[in-house]
Structures are given as structure tokens and as C-alpha cells.
Short mmCIF file of C-alpha atoms (C1' of nucleotides) in Angstrom, two decimals:
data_model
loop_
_atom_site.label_atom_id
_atom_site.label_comp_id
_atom_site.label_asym_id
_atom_site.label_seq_id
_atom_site.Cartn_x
_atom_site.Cartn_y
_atom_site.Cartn_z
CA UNK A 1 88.28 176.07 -16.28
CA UNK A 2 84.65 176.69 -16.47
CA UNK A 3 83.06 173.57 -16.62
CA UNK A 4 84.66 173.17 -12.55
CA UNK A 5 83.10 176.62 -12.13
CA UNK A 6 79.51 175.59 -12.95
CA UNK A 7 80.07 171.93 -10.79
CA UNK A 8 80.61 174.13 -7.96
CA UNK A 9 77.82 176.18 -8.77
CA UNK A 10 75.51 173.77 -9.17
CA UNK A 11 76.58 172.01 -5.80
CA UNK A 12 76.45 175.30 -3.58
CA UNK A 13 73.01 175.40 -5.16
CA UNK A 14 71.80 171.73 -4.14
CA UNK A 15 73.80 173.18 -0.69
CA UNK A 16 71.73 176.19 -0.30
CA UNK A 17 68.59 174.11 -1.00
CA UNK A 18 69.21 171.93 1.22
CA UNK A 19 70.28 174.48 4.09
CA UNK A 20 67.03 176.34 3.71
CA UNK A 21 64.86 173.33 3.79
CA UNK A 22 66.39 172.31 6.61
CA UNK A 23 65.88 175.45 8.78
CA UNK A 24 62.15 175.48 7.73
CA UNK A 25 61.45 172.71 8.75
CA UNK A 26 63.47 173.19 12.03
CA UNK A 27 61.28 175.83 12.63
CA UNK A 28 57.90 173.94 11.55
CA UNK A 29 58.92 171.43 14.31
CA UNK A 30 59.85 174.15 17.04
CA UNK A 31 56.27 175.10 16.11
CA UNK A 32 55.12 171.85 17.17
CA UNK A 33 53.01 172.20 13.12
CA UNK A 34 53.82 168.48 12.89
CA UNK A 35 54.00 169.42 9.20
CA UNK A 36 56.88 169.39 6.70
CA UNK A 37 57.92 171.92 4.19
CA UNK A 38 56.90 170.49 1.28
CA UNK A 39 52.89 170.29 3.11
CA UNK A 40 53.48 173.63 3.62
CA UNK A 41 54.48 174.41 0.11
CA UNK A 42 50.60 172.65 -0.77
CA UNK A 43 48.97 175.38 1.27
CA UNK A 44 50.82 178.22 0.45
CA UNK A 45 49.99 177.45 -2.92
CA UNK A 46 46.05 176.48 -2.26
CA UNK A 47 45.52 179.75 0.40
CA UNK A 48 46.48 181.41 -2.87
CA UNK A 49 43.95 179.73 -5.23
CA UNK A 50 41.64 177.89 -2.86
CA UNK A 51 39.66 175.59 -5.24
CA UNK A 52 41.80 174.45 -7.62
CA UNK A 53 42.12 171.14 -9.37
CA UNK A 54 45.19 168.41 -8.63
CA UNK A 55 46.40 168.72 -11.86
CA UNK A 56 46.46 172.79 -12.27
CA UNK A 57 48.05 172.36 -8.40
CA UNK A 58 50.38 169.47 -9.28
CA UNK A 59 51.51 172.14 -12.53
CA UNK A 60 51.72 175.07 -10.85
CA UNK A 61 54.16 173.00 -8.32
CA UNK A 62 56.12 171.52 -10.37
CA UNK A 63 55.36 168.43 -8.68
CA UNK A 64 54.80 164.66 -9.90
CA UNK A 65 50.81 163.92 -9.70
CA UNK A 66 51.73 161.09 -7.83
CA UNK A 67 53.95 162.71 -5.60
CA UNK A 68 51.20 165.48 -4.65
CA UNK A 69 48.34 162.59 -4.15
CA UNK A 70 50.42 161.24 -1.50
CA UNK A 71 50.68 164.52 0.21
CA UNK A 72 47.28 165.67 -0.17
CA UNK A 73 46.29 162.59 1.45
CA UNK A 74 48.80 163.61 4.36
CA UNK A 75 46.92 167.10 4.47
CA UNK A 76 43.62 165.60 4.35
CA UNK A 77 44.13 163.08 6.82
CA UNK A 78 45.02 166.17 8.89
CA UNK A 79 42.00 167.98 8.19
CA UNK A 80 43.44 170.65 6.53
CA UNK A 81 42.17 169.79 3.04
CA UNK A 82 39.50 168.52 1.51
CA UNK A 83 38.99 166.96 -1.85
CA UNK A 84 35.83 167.38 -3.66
CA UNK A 85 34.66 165.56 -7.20
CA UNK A 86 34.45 168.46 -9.72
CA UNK A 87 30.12 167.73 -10.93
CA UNK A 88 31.39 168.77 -14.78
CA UNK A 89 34.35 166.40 -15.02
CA UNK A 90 34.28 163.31 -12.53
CA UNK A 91 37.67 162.36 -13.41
CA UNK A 92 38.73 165.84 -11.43
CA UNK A 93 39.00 166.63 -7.59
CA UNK A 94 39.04 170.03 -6.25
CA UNK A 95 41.17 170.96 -3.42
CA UNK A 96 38.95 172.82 -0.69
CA UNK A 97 41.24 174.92 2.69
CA UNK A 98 39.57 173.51 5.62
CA UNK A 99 38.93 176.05 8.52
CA UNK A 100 41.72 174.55 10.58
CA UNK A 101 43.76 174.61 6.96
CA UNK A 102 42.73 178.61 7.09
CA UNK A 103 43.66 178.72 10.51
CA UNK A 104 47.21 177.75 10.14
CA UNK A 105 47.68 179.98 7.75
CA UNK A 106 47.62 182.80 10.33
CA UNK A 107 50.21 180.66 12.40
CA UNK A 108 52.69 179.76 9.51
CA UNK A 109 52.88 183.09 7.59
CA UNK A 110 54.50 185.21 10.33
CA UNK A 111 56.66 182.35 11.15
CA UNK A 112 58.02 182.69 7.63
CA UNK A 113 58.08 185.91 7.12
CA UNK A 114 60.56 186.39 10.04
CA UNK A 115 62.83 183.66 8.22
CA UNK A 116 62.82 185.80 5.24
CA UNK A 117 63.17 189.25 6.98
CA UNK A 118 66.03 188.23 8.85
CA UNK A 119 67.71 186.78 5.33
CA UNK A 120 66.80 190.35 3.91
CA UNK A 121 68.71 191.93 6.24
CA UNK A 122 72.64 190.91 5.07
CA UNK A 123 71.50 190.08 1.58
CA UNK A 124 71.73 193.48 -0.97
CA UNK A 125 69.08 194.02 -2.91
CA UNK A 126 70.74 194.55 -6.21
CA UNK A 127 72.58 190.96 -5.14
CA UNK A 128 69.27 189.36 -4.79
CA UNK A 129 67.71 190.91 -8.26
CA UNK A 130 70.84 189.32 -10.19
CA UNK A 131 70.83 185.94 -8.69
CA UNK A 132 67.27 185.58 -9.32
CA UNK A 133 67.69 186.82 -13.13
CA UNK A 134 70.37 184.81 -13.40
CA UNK A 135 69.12 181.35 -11.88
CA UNK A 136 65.93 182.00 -14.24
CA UNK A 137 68.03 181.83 -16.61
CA UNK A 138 69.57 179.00 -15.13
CA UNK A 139 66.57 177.08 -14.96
CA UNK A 140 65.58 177.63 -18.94
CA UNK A 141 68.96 176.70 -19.63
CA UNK A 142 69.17 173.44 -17.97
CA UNK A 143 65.59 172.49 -18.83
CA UNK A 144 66.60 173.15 -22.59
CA UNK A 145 69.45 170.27 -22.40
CA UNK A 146 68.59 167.62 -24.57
CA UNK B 1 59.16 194.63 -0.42
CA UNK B 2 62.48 193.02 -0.37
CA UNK B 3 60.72 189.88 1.72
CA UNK B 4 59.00 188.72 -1.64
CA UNK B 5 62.37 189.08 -3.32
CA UNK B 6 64.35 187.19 -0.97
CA UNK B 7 60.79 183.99 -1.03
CA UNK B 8 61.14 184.52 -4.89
CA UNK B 9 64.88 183.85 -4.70
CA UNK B 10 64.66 180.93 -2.48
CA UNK B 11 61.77 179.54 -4.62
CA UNK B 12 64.12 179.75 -7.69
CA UNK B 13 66.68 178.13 -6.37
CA UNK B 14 64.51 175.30 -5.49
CA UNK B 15 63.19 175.10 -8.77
CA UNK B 16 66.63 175.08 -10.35
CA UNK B 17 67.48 172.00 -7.92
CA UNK B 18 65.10 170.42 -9.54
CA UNK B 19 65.51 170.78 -12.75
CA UNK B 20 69.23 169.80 -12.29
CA UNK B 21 68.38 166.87 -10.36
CA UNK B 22 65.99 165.54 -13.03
CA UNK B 23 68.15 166.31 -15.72
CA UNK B 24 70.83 164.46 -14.24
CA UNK B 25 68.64 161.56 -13.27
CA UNK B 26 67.52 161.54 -17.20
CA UNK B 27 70.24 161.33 -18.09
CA UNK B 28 71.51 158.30 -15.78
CA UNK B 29 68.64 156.73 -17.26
CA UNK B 30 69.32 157.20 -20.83
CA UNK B 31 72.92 155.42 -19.87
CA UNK B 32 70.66 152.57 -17.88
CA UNK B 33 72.91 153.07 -15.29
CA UNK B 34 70.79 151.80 -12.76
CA UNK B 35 71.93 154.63 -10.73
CA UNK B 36 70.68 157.57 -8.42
CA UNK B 37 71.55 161.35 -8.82
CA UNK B 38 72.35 160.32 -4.84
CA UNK B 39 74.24 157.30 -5.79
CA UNK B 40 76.53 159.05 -7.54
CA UNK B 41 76.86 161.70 -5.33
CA UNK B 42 78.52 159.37 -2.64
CA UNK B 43 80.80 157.93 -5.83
CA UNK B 44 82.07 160.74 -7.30
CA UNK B 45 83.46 161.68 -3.18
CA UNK B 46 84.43 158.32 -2.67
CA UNK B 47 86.79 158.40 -6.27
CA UNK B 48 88.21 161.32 -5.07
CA UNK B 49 89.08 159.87 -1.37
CA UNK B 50 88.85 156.09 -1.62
CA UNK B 51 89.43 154.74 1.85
CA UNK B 52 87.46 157.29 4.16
CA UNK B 53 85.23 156.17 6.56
CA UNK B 54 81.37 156.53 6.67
CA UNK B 55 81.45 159.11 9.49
CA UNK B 56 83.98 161.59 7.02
CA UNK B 57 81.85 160.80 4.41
CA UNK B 58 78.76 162.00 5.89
CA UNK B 59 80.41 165.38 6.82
CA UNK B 60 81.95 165.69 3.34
CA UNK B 61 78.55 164.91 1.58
CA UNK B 62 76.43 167.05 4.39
CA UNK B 63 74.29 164.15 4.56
CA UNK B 64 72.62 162.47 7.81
CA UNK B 65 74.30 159.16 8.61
CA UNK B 66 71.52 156.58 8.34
CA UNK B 67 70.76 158.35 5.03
CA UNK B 68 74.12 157.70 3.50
CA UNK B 69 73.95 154.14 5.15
CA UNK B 70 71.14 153.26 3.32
CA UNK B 71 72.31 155.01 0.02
CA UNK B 72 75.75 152.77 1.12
CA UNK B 73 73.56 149.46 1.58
CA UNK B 74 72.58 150.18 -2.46
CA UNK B 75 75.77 150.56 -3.93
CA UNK B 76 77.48 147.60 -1.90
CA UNK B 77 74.48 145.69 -3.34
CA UNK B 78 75.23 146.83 -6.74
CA UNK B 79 79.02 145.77 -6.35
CA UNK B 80 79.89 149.22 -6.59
CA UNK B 81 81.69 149.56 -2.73
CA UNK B 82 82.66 147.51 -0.10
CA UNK B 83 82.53 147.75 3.31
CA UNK B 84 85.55 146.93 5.45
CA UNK B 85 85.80 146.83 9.43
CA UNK B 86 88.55 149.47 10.63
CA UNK B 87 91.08 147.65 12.48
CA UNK B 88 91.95 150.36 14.55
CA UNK B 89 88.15 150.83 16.02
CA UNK B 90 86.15 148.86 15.06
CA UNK B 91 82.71 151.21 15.37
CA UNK B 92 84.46 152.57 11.89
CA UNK B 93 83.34 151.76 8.47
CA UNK B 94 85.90 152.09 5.83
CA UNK B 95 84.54 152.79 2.20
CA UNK B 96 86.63 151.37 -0.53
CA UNK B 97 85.42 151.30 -4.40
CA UNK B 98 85.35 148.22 -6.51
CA UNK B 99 86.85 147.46 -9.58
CA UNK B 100 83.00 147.97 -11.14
CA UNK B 101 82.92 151.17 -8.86
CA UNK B 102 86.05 152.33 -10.72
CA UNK B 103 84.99 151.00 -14.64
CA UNK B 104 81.76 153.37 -13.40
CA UNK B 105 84.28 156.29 -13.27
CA UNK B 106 85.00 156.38 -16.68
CA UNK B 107 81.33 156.29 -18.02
CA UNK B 108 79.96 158.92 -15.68
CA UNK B 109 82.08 161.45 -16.17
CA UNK B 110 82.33 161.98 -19.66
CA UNK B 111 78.25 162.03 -19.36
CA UNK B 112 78.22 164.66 -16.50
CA UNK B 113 80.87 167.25 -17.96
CA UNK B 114 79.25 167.34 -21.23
CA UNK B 115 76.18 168.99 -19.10
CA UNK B 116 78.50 171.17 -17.28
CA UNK B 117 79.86 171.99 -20.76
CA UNK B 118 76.64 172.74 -22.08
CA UNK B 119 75.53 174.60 -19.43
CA UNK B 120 78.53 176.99 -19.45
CA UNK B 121 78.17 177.50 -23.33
CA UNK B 122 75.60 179.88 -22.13
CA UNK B 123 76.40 181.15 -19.09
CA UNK B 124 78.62 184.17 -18.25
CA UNK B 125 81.88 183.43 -16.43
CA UNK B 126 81.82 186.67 -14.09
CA UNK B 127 78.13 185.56 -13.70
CA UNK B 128 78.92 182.61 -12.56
CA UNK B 129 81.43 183.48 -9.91
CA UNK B 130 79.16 186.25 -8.24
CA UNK B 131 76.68 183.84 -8.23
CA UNK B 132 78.61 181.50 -6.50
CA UNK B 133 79.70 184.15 -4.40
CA UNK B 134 76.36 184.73 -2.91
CA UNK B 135 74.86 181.63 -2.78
CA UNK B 136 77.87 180.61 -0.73
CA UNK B 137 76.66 184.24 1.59
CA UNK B 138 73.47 182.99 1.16
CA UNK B 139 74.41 179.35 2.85
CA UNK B 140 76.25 180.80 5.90
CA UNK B 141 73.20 183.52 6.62
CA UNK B 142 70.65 180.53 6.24
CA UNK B 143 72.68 178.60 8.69
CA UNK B 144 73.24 181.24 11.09
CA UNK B 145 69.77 181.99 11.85
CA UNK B 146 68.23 180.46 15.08
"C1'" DG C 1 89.61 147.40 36.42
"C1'" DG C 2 84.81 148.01 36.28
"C1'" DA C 3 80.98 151.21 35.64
"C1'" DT C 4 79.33 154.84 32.97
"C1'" DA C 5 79.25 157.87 28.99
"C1'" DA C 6 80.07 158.67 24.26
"C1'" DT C 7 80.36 157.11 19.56
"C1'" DA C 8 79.87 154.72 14.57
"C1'" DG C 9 76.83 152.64 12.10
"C1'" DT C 10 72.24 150.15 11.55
"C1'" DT C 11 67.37 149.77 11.34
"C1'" DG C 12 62.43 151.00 11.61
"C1'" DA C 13 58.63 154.19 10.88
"C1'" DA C 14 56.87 157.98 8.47
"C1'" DT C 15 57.55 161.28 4.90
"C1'" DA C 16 58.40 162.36 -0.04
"C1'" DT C 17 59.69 161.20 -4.95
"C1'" DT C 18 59.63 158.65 -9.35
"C1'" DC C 19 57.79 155.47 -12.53
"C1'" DA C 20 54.59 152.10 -13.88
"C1'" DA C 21 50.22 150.22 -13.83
"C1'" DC C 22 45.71 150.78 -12.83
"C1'" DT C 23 40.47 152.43 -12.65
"C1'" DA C 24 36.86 155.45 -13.72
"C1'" DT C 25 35.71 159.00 -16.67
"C1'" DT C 26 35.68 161.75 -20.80
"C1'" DA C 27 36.88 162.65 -25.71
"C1'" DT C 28 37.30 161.16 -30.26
"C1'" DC C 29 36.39 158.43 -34.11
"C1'" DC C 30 33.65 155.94 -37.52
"C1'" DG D 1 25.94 154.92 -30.49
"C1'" DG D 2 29.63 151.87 -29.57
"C1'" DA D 3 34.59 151.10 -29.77
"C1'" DT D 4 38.87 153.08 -28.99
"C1'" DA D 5 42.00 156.55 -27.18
"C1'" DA D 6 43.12 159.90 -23.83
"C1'" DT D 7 42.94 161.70 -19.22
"C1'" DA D 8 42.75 162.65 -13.75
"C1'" DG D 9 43.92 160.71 -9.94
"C1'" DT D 10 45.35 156.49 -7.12
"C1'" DT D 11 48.41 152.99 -5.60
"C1'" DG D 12 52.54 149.99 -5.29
"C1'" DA D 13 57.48 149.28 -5.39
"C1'" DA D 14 61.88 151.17 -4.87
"C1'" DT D 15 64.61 155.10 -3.72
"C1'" DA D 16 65.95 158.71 -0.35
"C1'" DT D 17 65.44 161.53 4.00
"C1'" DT D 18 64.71 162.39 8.97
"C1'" DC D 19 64.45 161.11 13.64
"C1'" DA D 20 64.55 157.83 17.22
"C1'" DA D 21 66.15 153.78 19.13
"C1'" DC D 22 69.33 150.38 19.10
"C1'" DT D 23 73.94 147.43 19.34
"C1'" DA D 24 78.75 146.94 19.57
"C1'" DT D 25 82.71 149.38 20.51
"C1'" DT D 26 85.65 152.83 22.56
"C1'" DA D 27 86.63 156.59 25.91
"C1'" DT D 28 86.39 158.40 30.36
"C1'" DC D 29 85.96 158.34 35.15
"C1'" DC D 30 86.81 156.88 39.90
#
DNA sequence: GGATAATAGTTGAATATTCAACTATTATCC
DNA sequence: GGATAATAGTTGAATATTCAACTATTATCC
């Protein structure tokens, strides 16, 4: 019965997803950030490579062009971004941390950290190097289905 | 640095949320089913327990109320469910599935277990079930943080 | 039995996602 | 060099989610 085995799999994945999204952003809003995970998930990635273009940002994401417009205009609006016209291509905009956008990176980082510290601490770390082997593989599989 | 490990994990099982998700939705599309991944979330529970009421239903599905309500508000408008006023108080909402609803039944599943199949061509069954193992840990560490 | 508290479900506002259509810009073709 | 094709990013419509506020109903209290 193995095709029940990877439904449930699949589901307790969606569940764990969901779980974890959910106590971010319970602790974004403890924080008062007024900010939502997936903003966050924008300037993790842009701290990282400040000065990149949408589409390099909406690849490395994973995320729909569209989708990430409408959040960088949530960021921006916020002052934590800024977009810029790239002078050798006008068609491109680069995204530019603000100094508030730097400054919340010194507010957000510990806060996640701790979220992830106090996971490492009942998780194994053998446990953790398989399940993230294994849900690579996971991923390649399912994104090789025709 | 077992704190990368465990952001790397979590990040991966994001990603393979996704790809599921999409994949699923593609798929729905190729049919022209008209439907939502979420959509047929809420029909595959309510096959397996016509007759339960929107509160169970949220609980069962883990999802928030006026969420399912509105997912609800699609399918009744679809023809897929019907609403009916519990007799026995009258704040309840019972869920019953159409004839259309059922008809549904017997296209969507043959569709969804042939991607189950396919994924489990190349997965590992002990694999699997440590995998679900953990992630099931995984879920009741997440939710017992503060 | 009436007042108050709790509850099921609904709805609105804001967020995010997907797809389609669009505009301005650049690349390619002849 | 001009016409056509391709591209980056935007926006709108519909879907879904979250939280707050609400209404109608039921439970509890005195």
C-alpha cells in the first residue's frame, strides 16, 4: 500500500508547512514587524544579494514575477526597498535594502535564529541530513512528472 | 552549525509544497476541472464524511473557518455541495455533496493516484516511513514552541 | 425567565498567488 | 534602419488566507 504511504506523506508535508509558517508569522506579529513571512523571505534573500534584478530575485525564489511585484510594492511602500531602473537595460529594476530595510535585519535575524535553535534541539542531526536528501529528491521527482 | 541545517530543511520542505501544489494544480487544469488544489482538499474530506458540519470540517482540514467558508461559498456555487441548516442548532452548517460533487469523485481520483503512483515508483518505502516519521516530530516540535 | 456570555458561520479588508493581458524596452531579422 | 519578436515588470480578476467584526443562535447564570 504505497501509494496511501506517499498521500500521507505528502499531506504531513503541506502540514508541516503550514505549522511553520504559521509560528513565524506568530512571532513577526508578537514583534509588532507588521510584516509577513513571505516579505520576510524578500529580504532574507536581498540582505544576501543586495542589488539584484526582479527577475534573478523572482528565480532565485521560486516565485511568480507577478506574485513578487505585488510584494515588492508592499516592501517599498514600507520603505524597506527601493527599486531602481537598471541605465543598461530599461526594461530591468534593481532591488536596493533601504537603511530601515538594513535595520530590520538586525531585529529579524535573532528572532529567527531562536526559532531554529530551539527546533535543533529535539531534532537529530543525522534525522535532519536524511530528510533533507531525501525531500531533494523529492522535489526533482515531483517536478519531473509529466 | 546545525541552525543552517534545520533553515535548509524547513526551506526544502517549502519548496517541495510547492512543487506538489503546482503539480497538482497542473494537473486539475489539464482535466479543466475548474477546480482548486484547495477545492479539492475540502472534497476529498467531505467524500470520506459526507454530512459533517463546517466547524468539524475546519478542524479536520486545519483550516481557519472563514477560509473554508469562502472555499465552501465556491464549491456550492459550482454545484459541487450544499449547504443545509442543522435542525438541532441552528448556528450549524451541515456539508452534504451533490450528485456532481460525487460524478467529481470518480474523475479525480484516478488523476491524483496515478501521481502518488508515480511518485512512489521512485521513492524508497523505508524512506518514506522515516520520513513521515519525522516530519510528523517535526509538526509537534514546531507547534510546541511559544 | 431574562440578561449575559459563548458559539457557528459570514463578511470585509489586506495580504499573497496565478494567469492573462498589457506597456515600454530590447533583440533579431531582412 | 524599420518591422517583428521577445522580454521585464505591472496590473486586473479570481482564488485563498488571516484577522477582526458582525449576526443569529445557543448556553449559562442568577
Amino acid at each position: 500500500m504505497e501509494i496511501e504511504k506517499v498521500r500521507l506523506l505528502l499531506m504531513q508535508i503541506i502540514k508541516v508547512q503550514n505549522s511553520f509558517k504559521a509560528k513565524v508569522q506568530s512571532k513577526l506579529n508578537t514583534m509588532k514587524l507588521d510584516l509577513t513571512f513571505e516579505m520576510l523571505q524578500v529580504m532574507v534573500k536581498l540582505w544576501q544579494e543586495d542589488g539584484i534584478n526582479q527577475q534573478e530575485l523572482s528565480r532565485r525564489l521560486l516565485k511568480d514575477k507577478s506574485s513578487l511585484s505585488y510584494v515588492l510594492n508592499n516592501l517599498e511602500k514600507r520603505n524597506l526597498i527601493s527599486r531602481k531602473e537598471d541605465k543598461s537595460d530599461k526594461r530591468n529594476k534593481i532591488l536596493l535594502v533601504t537603511d530601515s530595510g538594513l535595520e530590520l535585519k538586525s531585529i529579524f535575524y535573532p528572532a529567527i535564529r531562536e526559532i531554529y535553535k530551539e527546533l535543533s534541539i529535539d531534532l537529530n542531526e543525522s534525522d535532519i541530513d536524511n530528510m533533507y536528501a531525501e525531500l531533494i529528491k523529492l522535489d526533482d521527482i515531483i517536478n519531473k512528472l509529466k
